[in-house]
Coordinates of C-alpha atoms in Angstrom, one line a residue:
Chain A
M4 CA -24.9 -7.5 -35.7
D5 CA -24.2 -3.8 -35.1
L6 CA -24.8 -4.4 -31.4
V7 CA -22.3 -7.3 -31.3
A8 CA -19.7 -5.1 -33.1
A9 CA -20.3 -2.2 -30.7
I10 CA -20.0 -4.5 -27.7
G11 CA -16.9 -6.2 -29.2
L12 CA -15.3 -2.8 -29.7
Q13 CA -16.1 -1.8 -26.1
L14 CA -14.6 -5.0 -24.8
A15 CA -11.5 -4.6 -27.0
Y16 CA -11.2 -1.1 -25.6
V17 CA -11.4 -2.3 -21.9
I18 CA -8.7 -4.9 -22.7
A19 CA -6.5 -2.5 -24.6
N20 CA -6.8 0.1 -21.8
L21 CA -5.7 -2.5 -19.2
A22 CA -2.7 -3.6 -21.4
L23 CA -1.7 0.0 -22.0
I24 CA -1.6 1.0 -18.4
S25 CA 0.2 -2.2 -17.3
L26 CA 2.9 -2.5 -20.0
G27 CA 5.4 -0.1 -18.5
L28 CA 5.0 -1.8 -15.1
A29 CA 5.4 -5.2 -16.7
I30 CA 8.6 -4.3 -18.4
I31 CA 10.2 -3.0 -15.2
F32 CA 8.9 -5.9 -13.2
G33 CA 9.7 -8.6 -15.7
M34 CA 13.2 -7.4 -16.5
M35 CA 14.4 -6.2 -13.1
R36 CA 12.1 -7.8 -10.5
V37 CA 11.4 -4.3 -9.3
I38 CA 7.8 -3.5 -8.4
N39 CA 7.5 0.2 -9.1
L40 CA 4.9 1.7 -6.9
A41 CA 5.5 5.1 -8.5
H42 CA 4.1 3.6 -11.8
G43 CA 0.9 5.5 -11.5
E44 CA 2.8 8.7 -11.1
F45 CA 4.8 8.0 -14.2
L46 CA 1.5 7.8 -16.0
M47 CA 0.4 11.1 -14.4
L48 CA 3.6 12.8 -15.4
G49 CA 3.0 11.7 -19.0
G50 CA -0.5 13.3 -18.9
Y51 CA 1.0 16.5 -17.5
T52 CA 3.7 16.6 -20.1
V53 CA 1.0 16.5 -22.8
V54 CA -1.0 19.3 -21.2
V55 CA 2.0 21.5 -20.7
A56 CA 3.4 20.8 -24.2
T57 CA 0.1 21.5 -26.0
N58 CA -0.4 24.7 -24.0
A59 CA 3.1 25.7 -25.2
G60 CA 1.9 25.3 -28.8
V61 CA 3.2 21.8 -29.6
N62 CA 1.1 19.7 -31.9
I63 CA -0.9 17.3 -29.8
W64 CA 0.2 14.2 -31.7
V65 CA 3.9 15.2 -31.3
A66 CA 3.3 15.9 -27.6
M67 CA 1.6 12.6 -27.0
L68 CA 3.8 10.3 -29.1
I69 CA 7.2 11.9 -28.8
V70 CA 7.5 14.5 -26.1
A71 CA 5.8 12.6 -23.2
P72 CA 7.7 9.3 -23.5
L73 CA 10.9 11.2 -23.9
V74 CA 10.4 13.4 -20.8
V75 CA 9.1 10.6 -18.6
G76 CA 11.9 8.2 -19.8
I77 CA 14.5 10.8 -18.8
I78 CA 12.8 11.1 -15.4
G79 CA 12.9 7.3 -15.1
V80 CA 16.6 7.2 -15.8
I81 CA 17.3 9.9 -13.2
V82 CA 15.2 8.0 -10.7
E83 CA 17.0 4.8 -11.4
R84 CA 20.4 6.4 -10.9
L85 CA 19.5 8.3 -7.7
L86 CA 17.2 5.8 -6.0
I87 CA 16.6 2.4 -7.4
R88 CA 20.2 1.3 -8.1
W89 CA 21.1 1.4 -4.4
L90 CA 18.3 -1.1 -3.6
Y91 CA 18.7 -4.0 -6.2
G92 CA 18.0 -7.4 -4.6
R93 CA 16.1 -5.8 -1.7
M94 CA 12.6 -6.1 -3.1
V95 CA 10.7 -4.9 0.0
D96 CA 12.9 -1.8 0.3
T97 CA 12.5 -1.0 -3.4
L98 CA 8.8 -1.2 -2.9
L99 CA 8.9 1.2 0.0
A100 CA 11.3 3.6 -1.7
T101 CA 9.2 3.8 -4.9
W102 CA 6.2 4.4 -2.7
G103 CA 8.0 7.3 -1.1
L104 CA 8.9 8.5 -4.7
S105 CA 5.2 8.2 -5.6
L106 CA 4.2 10.5 -2.7
L107 CA 7.0 12.8 -3.5
L108 CA 6.0 13.2 -7.1
V109 CA 2.3 13.8 -6.2
G110 CA 3.5 16.4 -3.7
L111 CA 5.8 18.0 -6.3
V112 CA 3.2 18.2 -9.0
T113 CA 0.6 19.5 -6.6
S114 CA 2.9 22.3 -5.5
I115 CA 3.7 23.2 -9.1
F116 CA 0.3 22.9 -10.8
G117 CA -2.2 23.0 -7.9
A118 CA -4.5 20.2 -6.6
S119 CA -7.3 20.8 -9.1
T120 CA -7.4 19.6 -12.7
A121 CA -5.1 21.4 -15.1
T122 CA -6.4 22.5 -18.5
T123 CA -7.5 19.3 -20.3
V124 CA -6.9 18.4 -23.8
A125 CA -9.8 17.2 -26.0
P126 CA -9.6 13.8 -27.8
P127 CA -8.2 14.6 -31.2
L128 CA -10.5 12.2 -33.1
G129 CA -14.3 12.5 -33.5
A130 CA -16.9 9.7 -33.3
I131 CA -17.3 7.0 -35.9
R132 CA -20.6 5.1 -36.6
I133 CA -21.2 1.4 -36.6
G134 CA -24.6 1.0 -38.1
S135 CA -27.0 2.6 -35.7
Y136 CA -24.4 2.9 -32.9
S137 CA -21.6 5.4 -32.5
A138 CA -18.2 4.7 -31.1
S139 CA -15.4 7.0 -30.2
G140 CA -12.7 7.2 -32.9
Y141 CA -10.1 7.9 -30.2
E142 CA -10.9 4.6 -28.5
L143 CA -10.3 2.8 -31.7
F144 CA -7.0 4.6 -32.1
L145 CA -6.0 3.5 -28.6
I146 CA -6.8 -0.1 -29.4
L147 CA -4.6 0.1 -32.5
I148 CA -1.7 1.9 -30.8
T149 CA -1.7 -0.7 -27.9
L150 CA -1.3 -3.4 -30.5
V151 CA 1.4 -1.5 -32.2
L152 CA 3.2 -0.9 -28.9
L153 CA 3.0 -4.6 -27.9
V154 CA 4.5 -5.6 -31.3
L155 CA 7.2 -2.9 -31.0
V156 CA 8.2 -4.2 -27.6
W157 CA 8.2 -7.8 -28.9
L158 CA 10.4 -6.8 -31.9
T159 CA 12.8 -5.0 -29.6
L160 CA 13.2 -7.9 -27.2
R161 CA 13.4 -10.5 -29.9
F162 CA 15.4 -9.0 -32.7
T163 CA 17.7 -6.2 -31.4
K164 CA 21.1 -6.4 -29.7
L165 CA 19.7 -4.5 -26.8
G166 CA 16.8 -7.0 -26.5
L167 CA 19.2 -9.9 -26.5
L168 CA 21.4 -8.3 -23.8
A169 CA 18.3 -7.4 -21.7
R170 CA 17.0 -10.9 -21.9
G171 CA 20.3 -12.3 -21.0
T172 CA 20.6 -10.0 -18.0
M173 CA 17.0 -11.0 -17.0
Q174 CA 17.8 -14.7 -17.1
N175 CA 21.2 -14.6 -15.3
A176 CA 22.6 -11.2 -14.4
Q177 CA 25.9 -12.7 -13.0
M178 CA 26.6 -14.7 -16.1
A179 CA 25.8 -11.7 -18.3
S180 CA 28.1 -9.5 -16.5
S181 CA 31.0 -12.0 -16.6
L182 CA 30.4 -12.1 -20.4
G183 CA 31.1 -8.4 -20.5
V184 CA 27.6 -7.0 -20.4
S185 CA 27.3 -3.9 -18.2
T186 CA 24.2 -5.0 -16.3
S187 CA 24.0 -1.7 -14.5
R188 CA 23.6 0.1 -17.8
I189 CA 21.1 -2.5 -19.0
Y190 CA 19.1 -1.9 -15.8
M191 CA 19.2 1.8 -16.3
I192 CA 18.0 1.6 -19.9
T193 CA 15.3 -0.9 -19.0
F194 CA 14.0 1.3 -16.3
G195 CA 14.1 4.3 -18.6
L196 CA 12.2 2.4 -21.3
G197 CA 9.6 1.2 -18.9
A198 CA 9.1 4.7 -17.6
A199 CA 8.9 6.0 -21.2
V200 CA 6.2 3.4 -22.1
S201 CA 4.3 4.5 -18.9
G202 CA 4.7 8.1 -19.9
L203 CA 3.3 7.3 -23.4
A204 CA 0.3 5.5 -21.8
G205 CA -0.4 8.3 -19.5
A206 CA -0.2 10.8 -22.4
L207 CA -2.5 8.8 -24.5
L208 CA -5.1 8.4 -21.7
A209 CA -4.9 12.1 -20.7
P210 CA -7.6 13.2 -23.2
M211 CA -9.9 10.5 -21.9
T212 CA -9.5 11.1 -18.2
G213 CA -8.1 14.6 -17.7
V214 CA -5.1 15.1 -15.5
L215 CA -4.9 15.4 -11.7
P216 CA -1.9 15.0 -9.4
T217 CA -3.6 12.0 -7.7
I218 CA -4.7 10.3 -10.9
G219 CA -2.0 7.7 -10.5
A220 CA -4.0 6.0 -7.8
T221 CA -6.8 5.1 -10.1
Y222 CA -4.5 3.3 -12.5
I223 CA -2.2 1.6 -10.1
A224 CA -4.5 -1.0 -8.7
K225 CA -5.6 -2.2 -12.1
A226 CA -2.1 -2.2 -13.4
F227 CA -0.8 -4.3 -10.5
I228 CA -3.6 -6.8 -10.7
T229 CA -3.0 -7.3 -14.4
V230 CA 0.8 -7.7 -14.1
I231 CA 0.6 -10.0 -11.1
S232 CA -2.1 -12.2 -12.6
G233 CA -0.2 -12.3 -15.8
G234 CA 3.0 -13.4 -14.2
S235 CA 6.6 -12.5 -15.0
A236 CA 6.6 -12.9 -18.8
I237 CA 6.4 -9.3 -20.0
L238 CA 4.3 -9.6 -23.2
A239 CA 2.5 -12.9 -22.7
G240 CA 1.7 -11.9 -19.1
T241 CA 0.4 -8.5 -19.9
A242 CA -1.6 -9.8 -22.8
T243 CA -3.2 -12.8 -21.0
G244 CA -3.7 -10.8 -17.9
S245 CA -5.5 -8.0 -19.6
V246 CA -7.6 -10.2 -21.9
L247 CA -8.8 -12.3 -18.9
L248 CA -9.4 -9.5 -16.4
G249 CA -10.4 -6.9 -18.9
G250 CA -12.8 -9.3 -20.6
L251 CA -14.4 -10.2 -17.3
N252 CA -14.6 -6.6 -16.3
G253 CA -16.2 -5.7 -19.6
I254 CA -18.7 -8.5 -19.5
F255 CA -19.8 -7.8 -16.0
T256 CA -20.0 -4.1 -16.6
F257 CA -22.3 -4.8 -19.5
I258 CA -24.5 -7.1 -17.4
A259 CA -24.6 -5.4 -14.0
G260 CA -23.0 -2.0 -14.2
S261 CA -19.4 -0.7 -13.7
T262 CA -19.3 -1.3 -9.9
F263 CA -19.9 -5.0 -10.4
G264 CA -17.4 -5.0 -13.2
E265 CA -14.7 -3.8 -10.8
I266 CA -15.8 -6.4 -8.2
A267 CA -15.6 -9.2 -10.7
L268 CA -12.1 -8.0 -11.7
L269 CA -10.9 -8.1 -8.1
L270 CA -12.5 -11.5 -7.3
A271 CA -11.1 -13.1 -10.4
A272 CA -7.6 -11.8 -9.6
I273 CA -7.7 -13.2 -6.1
L274 CA -9.1 -16.5 -7.1
L275 CA -6.5 -16.7 -9.9
L276 CA -3.7 -16.1 -7.5
R277 CA -5.0 -18.8 -5.2
L278 CA -4.9 -21.3 -8.1
M279 CA -1.8 -19.9 -9.8
P280 CA 0.4 -18.0 -7.3
R281 CA 3.0 -17.2 -9.9
G282 CA 0.5 -15.8 -12.4
I283 CA -0.8 -17.2 -15.7
T284 CA 2.6 -17.3 -17.3
G285 CA 4.1 -19.0 -14.3
R286 CA 1.9 -22.0 -15.2
F287 CA 1.4 -21.7 -19.0
F288 CA 3.5 -20.2 -21.8
R289 CA 6.6 -20.4 -19.6
K290 CA 9.1 -19.9 -22.4
S291 CA 7.4 -16.9 -23.8
L292 CA 8.6 -13.3 -23.6
Chain B
M5 CA 1.6 -16.0 32.9
N6 CA 4.9 -17.2 34.4
S7 CA 7.6 -15.0 35.9
G8 CA 9.8 -15.2 32.8
M9 CA 7.1 -13.7 30.7
L10 CA 6.5 -11.0 33.3
R11 CA 10.1 -10.0 33.2
Q12 CA 10.0 -9.9 29.4
M13 CA 7.0 -7.7 29.5
R14 CA 8.4 -5.2 32.0
P15 CA 8.9 -2.5 29.3
T16 CA 5.4 -3.1 28.1
F17 CA 4.0 -2.5 31.5
F18 CA 6.2 0.6 32.0
Y19 CA 4.8 2.2 28.8
A20 CA 1.3 1.2 29.7
L21 CA 1.7 2.9 33.0
L22 CA 2.9 6.0 31.3
G23 CA -0.2 5.8 29.1
L24 CA -2.4 5.5 32.1
V25 CA -0.9 8.6 33.8
F26 CA -1.3 10.5 30.5
M27 CA -4.9 9.3 30.2
F28 CA -5.8 10.9 33.6
V29 CA -3.6 14.0 33.5
A30 CA -4.2 15.1 29.9
P31 CA -7.9 16.1 30.2
Q32 CA -7.0 18.2 33.3
V33 CA -4.3 20.3 31.6
L34 CA -5.2 20.3 27.9
Q35 CA -8.0 22.1 26.1
L36 CA -11.0 20.3 24.8
F37 CA -10.0 21.0 21.2
T38 CA -6.6 19.3 21.8
I39 CA -8.3 16.4 23.5
I40 CA -10.6 15.8 20.5
N41 CA -7.6 16.0 18.1
L42 CA -5.7 13.6 20.4
T43 CA -8.6 11.1 20.2
T44 CA -8.1 10.9 16.4
A45 CA -4.3 10.5 16.9
I46 CA -5.0 7.6 19.4
A47 CA -7.2 5.9 16.9
L48 CA -4.4 6.1 14.3
A49 CA -2.0 4.8 16.9
V50 CA -4.1 1.7 17.3
L51 CA -3.9 1.2 13.5
A52 CA -0.1 1.7 13.7
L53 CA 0.0 -0.9 16.5
S54 CA -1.8 -3.4 14.5
L55 CA 0.6 -3.1 11.6
A56 CA 3.6 -3.1 14.0
L57 CA 2.3 -6.5 15.2
I58 CA 1.7 -8.2 11.9
W59 CA 4.7 -6.6 10.0
G60 CA 7.2 -6.2 12.8
Y61 CA 6.5 -9.6 14.4
G62 CA 4.6 -11.6 11.9
G63 CA 6.8 -10.5 9.0
I64 CA 3.7 -9.9 6.9
L65 CA 4.1 -6.9 4.6
C66 CA 0.5 -5.7 4.6
F67 CA 0.1 -2.4 2.6
G68 CA -3.6 -2.4 3.1
Q69 CA -3.9 -2.4 6.9
V70 CA -6.0 0.8 6.4
A71 CA -8.6 -1.4 4.6
F72 CA -9.3 -3.2 7.9
F73 CA -9.3 0.1 9.7
G74 CA -11.8 1.6 7.3
L75 CA -13.9 -1.6 7.1
G76 CA -14.1 -1.6 10.9
A77 CA -15.3 2.0 10.9
Y78 CA -17.9 1.4 8.2
V79 CA -19.2 -1.8 9.8
Y80 CA -19.5 0.0 13.2
T81 CA -21.3 3.0 11.7
I82 CA -23.7 0.9 9.7
S83 CA -24.5 -1.5 12.5
A84 CA -24.8 1.3 15.1
I85 CA -27.4 3.0 12.8
N86 CA -29.3 -0.3 12.4
F87 CA -29.1 -1.6 15.9
G88 CA -29.7 1.8 17.6
G89 CA -26.8 1.2 20.0
S90 CA -23.1 1.0 19.9
T91 CA -22.1 -2.0 22.0
W92 CA -23.0 -4.7 19.6
A93 CA -21.9 -2.5 16.7
I94 CA -18.4 -2.5 18.1
V95 CA -18.5 -6.3 18.5
M96 CA -19.8 -6.6 14.9
A97 CA -17.0 -4.3 13.6
V98 CA -14.3 -6.5 15.1
L99 CA -15.9 -9.8 14.1
V100 CA -16.8 -8.8 10.5
T101 CA -13.4 -7.3 9.9
S102 CA -11.6 -10.3 11.3
A103 CA -13.7 -12.6 9.2
F104 CA -12.9 -10.6 6.1
A105 CA -9.2 -10.6 6.9
A106 CA -9.4 -14.4 7.5
A107 CA -11.0 -15.0 4.2
L108 CA -8.5 -12.8 2.3
G109 CA -5.7 -14.2 4.3
Y110 CA -6.8 -17.8 3.4
F111 CA -6.3 -17.0 -0.3
I112 CA -3.0 -15.2 0.4
F113 CA -1.3 -17.5 2.8
F114 CA -2.7 -20.8 1.5
G115 CA -1.9 -19.7 -2.0
R116 CA 1.7 -19.2 -0.7
V117 CA 1.8 -15.7 -2.1
S118 CA 5.2 -14.2 -1.3
D119 CA 5.7 -11.1 0.8
V120 CA 6.1 -8.6 -2.0
Y121 CA 3.0 -9.8 -3.9
L122 CA 1.2 -9.8 -0.5
G123 CA 1.9 -6.1 -0.2
V124 CA 0.6 -5.3 -3.6
I125 CA -2.5 -7.5 -3.2
T126 CA -3.5 -5.9 0.1
L127 CA -2.9 -2.5 -1.3
T128 CA -5.1 -3.3 -4.3
V129 CA -7.9 -4.5 -2.1
T130 CA -7.7 -1.2 -0.3
L131 CA -7.9 0.8 -3.5
I132 CA -10.8 -1.3 -4.7
F133 CA -12.7 -0.5 -1.5
F134 CA -11.9 3.2 -2.2
S135 CA -13.3 3.2 -5.7
L136 CA -16.3 0.9 -4.8
I137 CA -17.5 2.9 -1.8
R138 CA -17.1 6.2 -3.7
R139 CA -19.6 5.0 -6.2
T140 CA -22.3 4.2 -3.7
S141 CA -23.8 7.7 -3.6
G142 CA -27.3 6.9 -4.8
P143 CA -30.3 6.2 -2.6
E144 CA -30.3 2.5 -3.8
Y145 CA -27.0 1.8 -2.0
K146 CA -28.1 1.2 1.6
I147 CA -27.7 -1.5 4.2
G148 CA -30.7 -1.6 6.5
N149 CA -31.4 2.0 7.4
A150 CA -27.9 3.2 6.7
L151 CA -27.2 5.0 3.4
L152 CA -23.6 4.5 2.3
G153 CA -23.5 8.1 1.0
G154 CA -20.7 7.6 -1.6
F155 CA -18.1 10.3 -1.6
N156 CA -19.6 12.1 1.4
G157 CA -19.6 9.1 3.7
V158 CA -21.8 8.3 6.6
S159 CA -22.0 10.2 9.9
S160 CA -21.2 7.8 12.7
P161 CA -23.4 7.6 15.8
P162 CA -21.3 8.3 19.0
I163 CA -20.6 5.5 21.4
N164 CA -23.2 5.1 24.1
L165 CA -23.1 3.5 27.6
P166 CA -23.5 -0.3 27.2
W167 CA -26.6 -0.4 29.5
N168 CA -28.3 2.8 28.2
T169 CA -28.6 3.4 24.5
S170 CA -29.7 7.0 24.8
Q171 CA -26.8 8.0 27.0
F172 CA -24.1 9.1 24.5
L173 CA -20.6 9.8 25.4
F174 CA -19.2 13.3 25.0
P175 CA -16.0 13.9 23.1
E176 CA -14.0 14.3 26.4
H177 CA -15.3 10.9 27.5
V178 CA -14.5 9.3 24.1
F179 CA -10.9 10.3 24.9
Y180 CA -10.9 8.1 27.9
V181 CA -12.4 5.2 26.0
A182 CA -9.8 5.6 23.2
M183 CA -6.8 5.9 25.5
A184 CA -8.0 2.8 27.5
A185 CA -8.5 0.9 24.2
L186 CA -5.0 1.8 23.1
I187 CA -3.5 0.7 26.4
I188 CA -5.4 -2.6 26.4
C189 CA -4.5 -3.3 22.7
Y190 CA -0.9 -2.4 23.5
V191 CA -0.6 -4.7 26.5
F192 CA -2.5 -7.5 24.6
A193 CA -0.1 -7.2 21.6
G194 CA 2.9 -7.1 24.0
W195 CA 1.5 -10.3 25.7
L196 CA 0.8 -12.0 22.4
V197 CA 4.3 -11.6 21.1
N198 CA 5.7 -13.2 24.2
T199 CA 3.4 -16.2 24.1
K200 CA 4.4 -19.4 22.3
F201 CA 2.2 -18.4 19.4
G202 CA 4.0 -15.0 19.1
R203 CA 7.4 -16.7 19.3
V204 CA 6.5 -19.1 16.5
C205 CA 5.4 -16.1 14.5
V206 CA 8.8 -14.5 15.0
A207 CA 10.5 -17.7 14.1
I208 CA 8.6 -17.8 10.9
R209 CA 9.5 -14.2 10.1
E210 CA 13.2 -15.1 10.6
N211 CA 13.2 -18.3 8.6
E212 CA 10.0 -19.7 7.3
L213 CA 11.5 -22.9 5.9
R214 CA 13.3 -23.7 9.2
A215 CA 10.1 -23.1 11.2
E216 CA 8.2 -25.4 8.8
L217 CA 10.9 -28.2 9.1
L218 CA 10.4 -27.9 12.9
G219 CA 6.8 -28.9 12.4
Y220 CA 5.0 -25.6 12.5
D221 CA 2.4 -24.9 9.8
S222 CA 3.5 -21.4 8.9
R223 CA 0.4 -20.7 6.9
L224 CA -1.8 -21.1 10.0
Y225 CA 0.3 -19.0 12.2
K226 CA 0.5 -16.2 9.6
L227 CA -3.3 -16.4 9.1
G228 CA -3.7 -16.2 12.8
I229 CA -1.6 -13.1 13.4
F230 CA -3.0 -11.4 10.3
T231 CA -6.6 -11.9 11.5
I232 CA -5.8 -10.7 15.0
G233 CA -4.0 -7.6 13.5
A234 CA -7.1 -6.9 11.4
G235 CA -9.3 -7.1 14.5
I236 CA -7.1 -4.5 16.3
A237 CA -7.2 -2.3 13.2
A238 CA -11.0 -2.5 13.3
I239 CA -11.0 -1.2 16.9
G240 CA -8.8 1.7 15.7
G241 CA -11.4 2.3 13.0
V242 CA -14.3 2.4 15.5
L243 CA -12.4 5.0 17.6
F244 CA -11.5 7.0 14.5
C245 CA -15.1 7.4 13.3
N246 CA -16.1 8.4 16.8
G247 CA -13.3 10.9 17.0
V248 CA -14.1 12.5 13.6
G249 CA -17.8 12.0 13.7
R250 CA -18.2 10.5 10.2
I251 CA -16.5 8.0 8.0
T252 CA -15.7 8.7 4.3
P253 CA -14.1 6.5 1.6
D254 CA -11.1 8.8 1.8
V255 CA -9.9 6.6 4.7
F256 CA -9.1 3.9 2.0
N257 CA -7.0 6.2 -0.2
L258 CA -3.4 5.7 -1.2
Y259 CA -2.2 8.5 1.1
N260 CA -3.5 6.9 4.2
A261 CA -2.2 3.5 3.2
A262 CA 1.2 5.0 2.8
L263 CA 0.9 6.9 6.1
T264 CA 0.4 3.6 8.0
I265 CA 3.6 2.2 6.5
I266 CA 5.5 5.3 7.2
W267 CA 4.6 5.2 10.9
V268 CA 5.9 1.7 11.3
I269 CA 9.1 2.4 9.2
V270 CA 9.9 5.5 11.1
G271 CA 9.0 4.0 14.5
G272 CA 10.8 0.8 13.7
R273 CA 9.8 -2.7 12.8
G274 CA 10.1 -5.2 15.7
T275 CA 8.9 -2.8 18.4
L276 CA 5.4 -1.9 19.4
I277 CA 6.0 1.4 21.2
G278 CA 8.1 2.8 18.3
P279 CA 5.3 3.0 15.7
I280 CA 2.8 4.3 18.3
G281 CA 5.3 7.1 19.2
A282 CA 5.9 7.8 15.5
T283 CA 2.2 8.1 14.9
F284 CA 1.8 10.9 17.4
A285 CA 4.9 12.6 16.2
L286 CA 3.9 12.5 12.5
F287 CA 0.3 13.4 13.4
Y288 CA 1.5 16.6 14.9
L289 CA 3.9 17.2 12.0
T290 CA 1.2 16.8 9.4
S291 CA -1.1 19.1 11.4
A292 CA 1.6 21.7 11.5
L293 CA 2.2 21.3 7.8
G294 CA -1.5 21.7 7.1
G295 CA -1.2 25.3 8.5
Q296 CA 1.2 26.5 5.8
S297 CA 1.2 26.1 2.1
V298 CA 4.9 26.1 1.1
L299 CA 5.5 22.4 1.7
N300 CA 3.0 19.9 0.6
N301 CA 2.1 17.0 2.9
N302 CA 2.7 14.4 0.2
L303 CA 6.1 15.9 -0.5
V304 CA 7.3 15.8 3.0
L305 CA 6.0 12.3 3.8
G306 CA 7.5 10.9 0.5
A307 CA 10.8 12.5 1.4
I308 CA 10.7 11.0 5.0
L309 CA 9.9 7.5 3.6
I310 CA 12.8 7.6 1.1
V311 CA 15.2 8.9 3.6
F312 CA 14.3 6.3 6.2
V313 CA 14.4 3.4 3.7
L314 CA 17.9 4.5 2.4
L315 CA 19.5 5.8 5.6
V316 CA 17.6 4.5 8.7
P317 CA 16.1 1.2 7.5
K318 CA 15.6 -0.1 11.0
G319 CA 13.6 2.9 12.2
V320 CA 14.0 5.2 15.2
A321 CA 13.2 2.9 18.2
P322 CA 15.5 -0.1 17.3
T323 CA 18.3 2.3 16.3
V324 CA 18.0 4.0 19.7
I325 CA 17.9 0.7 21.5
D326 CA 20.9 -0.6 19.6
W327 CA 22.8 2.6 20.5
V328 CA 21.9 2.3 24.2
N329 CA 22.9 -1.4 24.3
A330 CA 26.1 -0.7 22.5
R331 CA 27.0 2.0 25.1
R332 CA 26.0 -0.3 28.0
K333 CA 28.2 -3.1 26.6
T334 CA 31.2 -0.9 25.8
A335 CA 31.2 1.2 29.0
P336 CA 32.6 -1.5 31.4
V337 CA 35.0 -2.7 28.8
R338 CA 36.5 0.7 28.5
V339 CA 37.0 1.0 32.2
R340 CA 38.7 -2.4 32.3
R341 CA 41.0 -1.5 29.5
R342 CA 42.0 1.7 31.2
R343 CA 42.8 -0.2 34.4
G344 CA 44.8 -2.7 32.3
A345 CA 46.7 0.1 30.6
R346 CA 47.5 1.5 34.0
A347 CA 48.7 -1.8 35.3
E348 CA 50.9 -2.3 32.2
G349 CA 52.3 1.2 32.7
T350 CA 53.4 0.5 36.3
E351 CA 55.1 -2.7 35.4

C-alpha cells in the first residue's frame, strides 16, 4: 500500500512537472497561434530571478511566487512590443524570430552571470514520510501549486472580463476588433501572462534543477511535445497531454529506467500525432478551454 | 540530360568549377591548420546544402537537420569501429540515416502535419537524441565493439582507402575528399531541383493544394526530398567526424540546430550556393568571436537571426540576385527614355 502511494505520488509529480513547464507555452500558443521557441529561456529567466532575488535578501517564497512572474511577465510584454507584434500571421517567421530571441537571451545571461551554474537555492521544504518510504515535501508542493495554477487560469478565462475578451479574440480576432476590443492590447497582455506563468514555473523548478543559461533546452522539448500532443485547447490540452505523456514516461521510467521513459514519451508523441494530427483536443473535448 | 536542363544548370557548373579550382589551389597556399579547419567548415557546408535543398526547394521547415547529420556521424563511427574499415561504414551511415528519415517522414507527411508543427517535431527529435546519447556513458551502452561514451562521445576512425583498410588518409587528404564530396553533393542537388521530381517539389512548396489537384501526391514527393536531404546531411556528418576526429552528443544541441537554420536564412532560401557561402562566412565569424570574450557567440547569432527575419527575410543571395536583375532590366529602359526625351526635346 505504501509502495502504491509512493509510486502514485511520483507519477503525479512527473505529470505535474510536465503541466507546469508547458502551461505558459500553451497559453501563448492557444491564444495567439504563436509558437514561442524562447519559452525555455523564459523558464530560465524565472530561475535566475529567484537566485538573484534570494541573494539580495528577499524571502524565497516571495521571490518564487511574486517577483519571478512579475519580472518575466514584464520581459514578455517588452518582447511582444519589440519583436512579436511585427510578425502576427507569419507563423514561420515568428518561430524563427523567437528562436533568435532564445539564443540572444542565452548569450545575454551567459555574459552577465557566466556559463557555469549560479548559486543554487535549496528546496524550502523537507522530506515527508509515507509509511516506510520518504517523499520530497517540495514535490508535493509542486503538485499542489500546479493544480492551483490550472484552476486559476481556468477561472480567469471563464469568469473575468479579460478572459471573455481574450476568448473572443482567440475565436475571431477581426470580429472582436470590430466590436471595439483592442486586439493588439489583448495580445500584449496574453503574451505577458504566458511569460509570467513560464517565469513562475522556472522559479518553482529552480530549487530542483539549479540554474544554467542553457537550461531552457532541457525543458523546451518536453514542453513542445506536451502542447502539440494536447492540441490547441489551453487547459484541456495541457492536462490531457501531460497526463498521457507524463503517465507513460513515469510508468516506463519505473519499469526500465529513465532513458526508456524518455524514449516512450517521444514514441508516444509521434504515434499520437500520426493518429491525431491536431492533437488530443483537436479530436476530443473540442469545446473545452 | 537535355540541353534546356544544361542551360538551367550553368550557374551550378560555374560554382562547381570554382570549387574544383579552390580544391587544388588551397592546399598549395594555405597552412595545414587552416586546411584542417576548412575540412570542418566543408562538412558543415554539406549540412547547410541539405537543408537548403529540403527547406528552400521542398518547403519543408526542418529544424532538426542536425539530427541526421549527427546520426550519420554516429552510424559511421560505430560501423567503422565494428567493420574495421570505412568504406562500408560510409554506405551504412547514409542508408541508416535515410531509413530513419523515411520512417520519421512517414509519420510526419502521411499524418499531414503542417509545416510549423514539423519544425517543432524535428527539433524535438534532435533534442531527444541529445539527452539520450548523453546518458549512455556506462560500459553497458555499446553497439558491437563500439562504446557510446555518453557525454565524451566516441573517437572516429579516419577514412581509409577503399581497397586497403590499413591505409588511413591524412588530414590534408581528407580535405580533398571533403571538398570533392561537397562539389558532388552540390551538383547532385543542382541537378535534382531541375529534374521533373525537383520541379514538382517546388510546385508543392508554392501551392500544395494546386499540385495535389494536378494529380501529384504531395506526401510522397515531400517524403522523397526529405529522405534525400537526410542522406546528404549524413555525408556531411561523416566528413565532420573525420575532420574533428570524434563525435559527441553536443552535435545534437539546440545551438547547432539553430546554426543550421541561420546559415540557410542568411544565405537565402531558394538558392543552393547562398547557404554554402553563408556557412563559410559564419564559420569564420564564430571562430573569430571565439578568440575574444566581450561578445558571446549565442548573443551574436541570435541578433543575426532576428535582424535577418525582420529586415532581410529573403537572405543574402536572393536579395543580391534580385538587385542585379532589377539593374539589368532597368538599364536599357533608362537609355531608351533618355533617347525619347531627347527626341521630344528636338521636336
